[in-house]
mmCIF file of C-alpha atoms in Angstrom:
data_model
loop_
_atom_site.group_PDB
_atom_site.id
_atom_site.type_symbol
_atom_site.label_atom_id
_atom_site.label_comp_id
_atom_site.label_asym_id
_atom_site.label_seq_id
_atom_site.Cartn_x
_atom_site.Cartn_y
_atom_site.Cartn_z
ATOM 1 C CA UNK A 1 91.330 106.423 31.262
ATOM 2 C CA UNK A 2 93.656 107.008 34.170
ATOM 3 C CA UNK A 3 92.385 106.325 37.700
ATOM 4 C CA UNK A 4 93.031 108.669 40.554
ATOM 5 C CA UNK A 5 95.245 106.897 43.391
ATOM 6 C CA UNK A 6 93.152 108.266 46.437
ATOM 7 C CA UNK A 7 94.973 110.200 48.880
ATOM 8 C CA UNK A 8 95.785 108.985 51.822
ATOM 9 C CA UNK A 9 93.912 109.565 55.124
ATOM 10 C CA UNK A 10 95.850 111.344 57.290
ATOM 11 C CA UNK A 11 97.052 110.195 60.960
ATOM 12 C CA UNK A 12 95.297 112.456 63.314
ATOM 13 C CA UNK A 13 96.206 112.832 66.661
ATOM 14 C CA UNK A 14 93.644 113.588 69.296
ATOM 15 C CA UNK A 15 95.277 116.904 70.948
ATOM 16 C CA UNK A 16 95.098 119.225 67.971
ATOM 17 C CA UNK A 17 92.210 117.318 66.953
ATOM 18 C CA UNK A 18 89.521 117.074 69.366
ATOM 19 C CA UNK A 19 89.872 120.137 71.808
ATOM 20 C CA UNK A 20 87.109 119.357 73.650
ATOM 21 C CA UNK A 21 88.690 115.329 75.065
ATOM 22 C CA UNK A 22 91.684 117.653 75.890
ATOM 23 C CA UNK A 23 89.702 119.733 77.806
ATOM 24 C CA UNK A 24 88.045 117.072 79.229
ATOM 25 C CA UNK A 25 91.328 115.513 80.009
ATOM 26 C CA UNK A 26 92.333 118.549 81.390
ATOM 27 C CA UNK A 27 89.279 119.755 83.548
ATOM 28 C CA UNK A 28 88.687 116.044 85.534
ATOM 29 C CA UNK A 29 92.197 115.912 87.177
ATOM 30 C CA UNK A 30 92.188 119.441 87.956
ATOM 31 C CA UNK A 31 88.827 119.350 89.896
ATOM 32 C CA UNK A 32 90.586 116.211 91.554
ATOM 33 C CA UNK A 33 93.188 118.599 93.267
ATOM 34 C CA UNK A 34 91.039 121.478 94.030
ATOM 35 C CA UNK A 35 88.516 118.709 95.842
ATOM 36 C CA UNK A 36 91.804 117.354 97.725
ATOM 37 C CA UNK A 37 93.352 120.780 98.364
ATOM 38 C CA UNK A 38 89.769 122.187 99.951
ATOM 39 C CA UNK A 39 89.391 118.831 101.814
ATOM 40 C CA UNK A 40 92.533 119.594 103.364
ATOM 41 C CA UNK A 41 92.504 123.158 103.925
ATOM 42 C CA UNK A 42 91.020 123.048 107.777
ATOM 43 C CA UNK A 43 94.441 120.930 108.231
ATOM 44 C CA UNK A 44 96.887 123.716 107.194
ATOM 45 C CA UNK A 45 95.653 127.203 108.108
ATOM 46 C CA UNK A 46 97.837 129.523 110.107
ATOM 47 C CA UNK A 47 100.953 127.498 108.238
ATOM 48 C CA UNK A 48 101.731 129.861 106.247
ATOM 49 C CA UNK A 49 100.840 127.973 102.810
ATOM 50 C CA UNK A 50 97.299 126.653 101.328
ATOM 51 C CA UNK A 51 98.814 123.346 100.268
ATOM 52 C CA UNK A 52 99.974 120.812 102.057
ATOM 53 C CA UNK A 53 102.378 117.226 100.841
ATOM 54 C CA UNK A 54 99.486 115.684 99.929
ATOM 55 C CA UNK A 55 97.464 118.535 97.689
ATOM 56 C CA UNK A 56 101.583 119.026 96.078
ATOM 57 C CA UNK A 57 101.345 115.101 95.766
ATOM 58 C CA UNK A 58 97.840 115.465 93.924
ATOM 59 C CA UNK A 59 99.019 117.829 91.605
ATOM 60 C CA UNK A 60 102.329 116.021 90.836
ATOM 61 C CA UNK A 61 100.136 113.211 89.640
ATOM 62 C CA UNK A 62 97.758 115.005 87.831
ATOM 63 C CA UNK A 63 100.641 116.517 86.189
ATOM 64 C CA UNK A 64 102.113 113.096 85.215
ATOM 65 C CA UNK A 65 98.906 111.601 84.228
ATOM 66 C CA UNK A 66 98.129 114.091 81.804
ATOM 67 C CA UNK A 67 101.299 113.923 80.129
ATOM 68 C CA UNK A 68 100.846 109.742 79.976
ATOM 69 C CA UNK A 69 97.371 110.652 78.308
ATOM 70 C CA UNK A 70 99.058 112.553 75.787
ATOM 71 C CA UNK A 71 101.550 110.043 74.975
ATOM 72 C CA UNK A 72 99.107 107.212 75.229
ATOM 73 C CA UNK A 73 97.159 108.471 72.774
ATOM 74 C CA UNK A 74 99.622 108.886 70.276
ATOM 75 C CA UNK A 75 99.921 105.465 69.760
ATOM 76 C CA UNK A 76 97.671 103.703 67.473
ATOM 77 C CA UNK A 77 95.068 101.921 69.147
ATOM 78 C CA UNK A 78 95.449 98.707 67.581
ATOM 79 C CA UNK A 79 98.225 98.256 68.857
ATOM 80 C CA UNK A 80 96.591 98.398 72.881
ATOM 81 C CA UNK A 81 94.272 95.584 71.212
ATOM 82 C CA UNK A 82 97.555 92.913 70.635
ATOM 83 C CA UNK A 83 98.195 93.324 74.366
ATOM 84 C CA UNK A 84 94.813 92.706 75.657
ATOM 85 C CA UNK A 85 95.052 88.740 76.512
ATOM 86 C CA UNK A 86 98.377 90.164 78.481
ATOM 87 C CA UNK A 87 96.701 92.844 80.175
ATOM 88 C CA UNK A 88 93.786 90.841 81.032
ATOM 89 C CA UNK A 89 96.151 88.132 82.226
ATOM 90 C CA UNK A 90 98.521 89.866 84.391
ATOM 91 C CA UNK A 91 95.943 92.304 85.843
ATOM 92 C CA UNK A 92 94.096 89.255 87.004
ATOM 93 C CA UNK A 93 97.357 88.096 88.351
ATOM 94 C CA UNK A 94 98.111 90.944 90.274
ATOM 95 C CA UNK A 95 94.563 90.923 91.817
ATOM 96 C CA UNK A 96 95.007 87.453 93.489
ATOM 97 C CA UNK A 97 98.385 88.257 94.315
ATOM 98 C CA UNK A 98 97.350 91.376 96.318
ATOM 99 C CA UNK A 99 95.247 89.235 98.032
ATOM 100 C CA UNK A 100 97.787 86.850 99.456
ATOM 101 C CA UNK A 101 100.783 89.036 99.493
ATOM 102 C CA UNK A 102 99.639 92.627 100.427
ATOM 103 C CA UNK A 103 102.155 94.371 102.280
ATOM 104 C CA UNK A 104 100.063 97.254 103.567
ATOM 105 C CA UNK A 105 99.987 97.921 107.059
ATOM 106 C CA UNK A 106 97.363 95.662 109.270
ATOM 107 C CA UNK A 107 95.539 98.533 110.469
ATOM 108 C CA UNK A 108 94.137 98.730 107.198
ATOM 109 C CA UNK A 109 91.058 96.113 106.817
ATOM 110 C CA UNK A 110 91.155 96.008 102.896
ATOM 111 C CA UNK A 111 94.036 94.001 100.792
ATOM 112 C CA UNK A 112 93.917 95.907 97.946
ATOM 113 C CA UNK A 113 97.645 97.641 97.425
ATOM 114 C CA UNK A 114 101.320 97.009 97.050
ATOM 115 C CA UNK A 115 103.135 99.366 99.070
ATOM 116 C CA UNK A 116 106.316 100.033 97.127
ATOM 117 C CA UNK A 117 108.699 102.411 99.534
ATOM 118 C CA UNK A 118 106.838 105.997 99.751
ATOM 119 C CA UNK A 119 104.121 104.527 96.733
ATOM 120 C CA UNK A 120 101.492 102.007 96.835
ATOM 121 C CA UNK A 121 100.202 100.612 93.549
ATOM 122 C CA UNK A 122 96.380 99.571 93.786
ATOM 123 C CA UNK A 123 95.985 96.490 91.087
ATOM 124 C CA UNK A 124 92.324 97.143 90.521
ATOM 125 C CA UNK A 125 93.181 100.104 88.541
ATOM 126 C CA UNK A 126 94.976 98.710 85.998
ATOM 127 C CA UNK A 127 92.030 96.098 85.754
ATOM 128 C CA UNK A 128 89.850 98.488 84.950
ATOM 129 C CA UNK A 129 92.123 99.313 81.656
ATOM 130 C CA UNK A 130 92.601 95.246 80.857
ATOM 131 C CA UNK A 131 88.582 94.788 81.255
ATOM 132 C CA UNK A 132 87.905 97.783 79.602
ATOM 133 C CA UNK A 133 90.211 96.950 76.524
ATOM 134 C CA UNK A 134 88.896 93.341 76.945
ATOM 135 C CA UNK A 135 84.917 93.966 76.558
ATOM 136 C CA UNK A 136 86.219 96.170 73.099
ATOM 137 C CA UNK A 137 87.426 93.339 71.611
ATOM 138 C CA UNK A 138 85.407 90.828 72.401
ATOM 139 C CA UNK A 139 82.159 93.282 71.041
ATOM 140 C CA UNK A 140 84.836 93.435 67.896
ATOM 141 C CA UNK A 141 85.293 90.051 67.703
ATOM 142 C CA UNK A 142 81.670 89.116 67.839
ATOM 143 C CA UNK A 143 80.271 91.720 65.993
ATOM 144 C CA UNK A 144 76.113 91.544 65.580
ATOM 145 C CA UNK A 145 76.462 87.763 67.449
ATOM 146 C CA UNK A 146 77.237 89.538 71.258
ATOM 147 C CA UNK A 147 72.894 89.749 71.036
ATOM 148 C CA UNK A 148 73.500 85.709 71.392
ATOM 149 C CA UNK A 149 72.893 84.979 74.972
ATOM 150 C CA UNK A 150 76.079 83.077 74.962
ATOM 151 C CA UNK A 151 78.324 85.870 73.728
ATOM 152 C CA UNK A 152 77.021 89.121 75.012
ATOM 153 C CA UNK A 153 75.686 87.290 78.454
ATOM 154 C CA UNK A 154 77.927 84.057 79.145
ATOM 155 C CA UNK A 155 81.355 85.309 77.373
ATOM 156 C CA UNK A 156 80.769 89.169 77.838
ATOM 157 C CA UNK A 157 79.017 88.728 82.080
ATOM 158 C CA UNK A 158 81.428 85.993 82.512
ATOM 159 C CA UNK A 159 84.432 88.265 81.526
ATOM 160 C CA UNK A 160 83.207 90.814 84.117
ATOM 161 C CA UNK A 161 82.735 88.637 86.795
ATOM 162 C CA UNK A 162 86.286 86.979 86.690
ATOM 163 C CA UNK A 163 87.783 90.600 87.271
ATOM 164 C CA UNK A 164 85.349 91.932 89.600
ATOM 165 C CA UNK A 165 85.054 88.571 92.276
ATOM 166 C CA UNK A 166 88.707 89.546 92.462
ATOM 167 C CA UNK A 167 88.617 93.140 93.261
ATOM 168 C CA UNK A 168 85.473 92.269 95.669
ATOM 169 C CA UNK A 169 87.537 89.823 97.950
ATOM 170 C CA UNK A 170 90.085 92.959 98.423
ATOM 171 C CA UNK A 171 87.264 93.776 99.379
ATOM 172 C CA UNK A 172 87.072 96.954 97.368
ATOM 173 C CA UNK A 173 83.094 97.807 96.217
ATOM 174 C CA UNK A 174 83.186 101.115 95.271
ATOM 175 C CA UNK A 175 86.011 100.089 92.700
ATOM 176 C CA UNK A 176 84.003 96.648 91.923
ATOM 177 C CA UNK A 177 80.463 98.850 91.547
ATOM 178 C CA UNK A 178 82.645 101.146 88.688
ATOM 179 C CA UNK A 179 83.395 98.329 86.970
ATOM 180 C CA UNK A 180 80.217 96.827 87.073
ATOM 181 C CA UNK A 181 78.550 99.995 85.484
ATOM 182 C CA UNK A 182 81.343 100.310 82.727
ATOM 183 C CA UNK A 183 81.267 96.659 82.314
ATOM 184 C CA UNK A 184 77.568 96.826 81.284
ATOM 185 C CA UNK A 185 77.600 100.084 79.251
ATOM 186 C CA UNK A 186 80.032 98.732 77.092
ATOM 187 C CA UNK A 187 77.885 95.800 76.858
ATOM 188 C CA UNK A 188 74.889 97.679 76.243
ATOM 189 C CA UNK A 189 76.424 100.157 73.770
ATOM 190 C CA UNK A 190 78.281 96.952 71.622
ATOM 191 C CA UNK A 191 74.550 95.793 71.019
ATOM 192 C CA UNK A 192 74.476 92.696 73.656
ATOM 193 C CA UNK A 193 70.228 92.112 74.371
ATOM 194 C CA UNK A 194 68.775 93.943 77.580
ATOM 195 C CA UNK A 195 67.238 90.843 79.101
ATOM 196 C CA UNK A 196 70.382 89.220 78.444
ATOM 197 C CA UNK A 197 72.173 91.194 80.421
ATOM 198 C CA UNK A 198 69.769 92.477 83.245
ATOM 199 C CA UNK A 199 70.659 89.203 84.918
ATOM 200 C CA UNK A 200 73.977 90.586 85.710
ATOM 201 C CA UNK A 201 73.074 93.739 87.869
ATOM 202 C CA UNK A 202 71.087 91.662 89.839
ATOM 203 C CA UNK A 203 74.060 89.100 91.036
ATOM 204 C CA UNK A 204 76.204 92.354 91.223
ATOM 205 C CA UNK A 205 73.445 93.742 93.950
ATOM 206 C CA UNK A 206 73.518 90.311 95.742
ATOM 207 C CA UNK A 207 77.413 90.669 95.786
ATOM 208 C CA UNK A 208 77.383 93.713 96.893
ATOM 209 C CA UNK A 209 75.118 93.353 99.852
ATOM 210 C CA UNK A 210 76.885 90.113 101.228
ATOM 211 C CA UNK A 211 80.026 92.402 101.182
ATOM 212 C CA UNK A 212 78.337 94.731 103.453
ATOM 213 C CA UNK A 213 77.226 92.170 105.513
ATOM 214 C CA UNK A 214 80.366 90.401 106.035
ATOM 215 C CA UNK A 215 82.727 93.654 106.348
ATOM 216 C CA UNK A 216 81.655 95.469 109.052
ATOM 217 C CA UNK A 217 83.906 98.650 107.982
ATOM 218 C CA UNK A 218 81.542 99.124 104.973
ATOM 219 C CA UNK A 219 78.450 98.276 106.692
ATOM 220 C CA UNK A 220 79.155 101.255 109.001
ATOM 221 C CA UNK A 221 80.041 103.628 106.641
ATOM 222 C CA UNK A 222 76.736 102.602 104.636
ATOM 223 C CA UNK A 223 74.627 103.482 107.946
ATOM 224 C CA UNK A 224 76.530 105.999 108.904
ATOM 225 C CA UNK A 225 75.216 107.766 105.060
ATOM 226 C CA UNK A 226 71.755 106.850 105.918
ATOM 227 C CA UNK A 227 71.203 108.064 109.024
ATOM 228 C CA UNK A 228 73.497 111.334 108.645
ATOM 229 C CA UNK A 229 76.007 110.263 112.058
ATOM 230 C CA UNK A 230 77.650 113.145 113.153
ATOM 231 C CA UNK A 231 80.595 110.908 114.615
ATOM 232 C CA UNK A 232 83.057 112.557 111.786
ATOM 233 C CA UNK A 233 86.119 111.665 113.700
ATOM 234 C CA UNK A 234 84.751 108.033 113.087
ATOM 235 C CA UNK A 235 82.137 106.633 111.395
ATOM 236 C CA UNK A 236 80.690 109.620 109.617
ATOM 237 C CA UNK A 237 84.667 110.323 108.443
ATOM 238 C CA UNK A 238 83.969 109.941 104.450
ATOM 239 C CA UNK A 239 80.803 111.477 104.072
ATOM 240 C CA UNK A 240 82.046 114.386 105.714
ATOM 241 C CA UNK A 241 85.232 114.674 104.076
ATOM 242 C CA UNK A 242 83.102 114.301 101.051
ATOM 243 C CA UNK A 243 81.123 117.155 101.896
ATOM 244 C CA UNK A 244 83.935 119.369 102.538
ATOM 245 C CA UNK A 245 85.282 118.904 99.463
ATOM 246 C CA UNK A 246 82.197 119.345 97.691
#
């Protein structure tokens, strides 16, 4: 009796796919420039345009971003796992390196960007992709074993704390406090134990206070959201901007 070869599965491609990640994909940049563009519109009425450089400058990279998502995601996703020890490697890298050979201006208090002529490339973004790709494989790798304390808490928290010391020292926390969230969702979600892991948001917290302490730039912008100071020229700056925007 002849057996049936079974056909193939077919390569699908998220675009046509899965309207709703395009959407997605779509909607998150775009509220980006709109929050940018009504942040900024006090700063160019009566010029004779609603935009200014730096809503154009939005858009352009929204523009480019999307298209890199697109193209990204064409590629087989195995293929982003052979690269993680690199990615994880030379992110790392780069974070140390800002550290010591920043050249952003001194005005600015944090250490967190190359400035490359009229561009400045912020490592800590990239090592959000290298820890993000590096928590999938290790909850690959160890399959049901990350609810081992010393997979899913020693390997899995140990991995997250390498990256995000870094990115603290910048000292960058609301990019370190991202990571620490993702960090533990994907931990969470690959099946690593709860009380394994609730160790880990409370040395984040203890982290994240002694940055506030010892950086007096965030410590005033953390008062400055609790008590509501009006001083938006100064130390209320970001929480009004934010509420512009919003």
């Amino acid at each position: 009796m002849a057996i049936r070869a079974q056909p193939r599965p077919r390569n699908l491609r998220w675009p046509p796919q899965d309207p709703l990640l395009l959407l997605l994909t779509v909607l998150l940049p775009l509220g980006g420039v709109v929050m940018v563009a009504s942040a900024r519109i006090p700063a160019v009425l009566g010029q004779g345009s609603p935009f200014d450089d730096d809503t154009f400058q939005q858009m352009l990279f929204a523009l480019v971003g999307l298209v890199l998502a697109i193209g990204v995601s064409a590629i087989d996703y195995q293929r982003w796992e052979r690269l993680t020890p690199l990615a994880l490697a030379s992110s790392w890298l780069l974070l140390i390196g800002v550290y010591f050979f920043s050249n952003a201006p001194a005005s600015v208090a944090a250490r967190r960007w190359f400035v490359l002529g009229d561009f400045t490339v912020q490592p800590s973004e990239f090592a959000k992709i290298a820890l993000i790709l590096a928590l999938a494989r290790l909850a690959k790798i160890a399959g049901a074993r990350i609810q081992n304390w010393r997979v899913g808490l020693l390997a899995g928290g140990g991995l997250l704390i390498a990256v995000i010391v870094p990115v603290l020292a910048e000292p960058d926390l609301g990019t370190a406090i991202t990571m620490t969230v993702v960090g533990l969702s994907m931990l969470f979600v690959a099946g690593a134990r709860l009380h394994h892991i609730a160790a880990l948001p409370i040395v984040a917290l203890a982290a994240g206070l002694l940055s506030v302490l010892v950086h007096e730039y965030q410590r005033s912008r953390v008062l400055a959201f609790i008590t509501r100071d009006p001083d938006v020229a100064n130390t209320g700056y970001q929480a009004a901007q934010a509420k512009i925007a919003l």
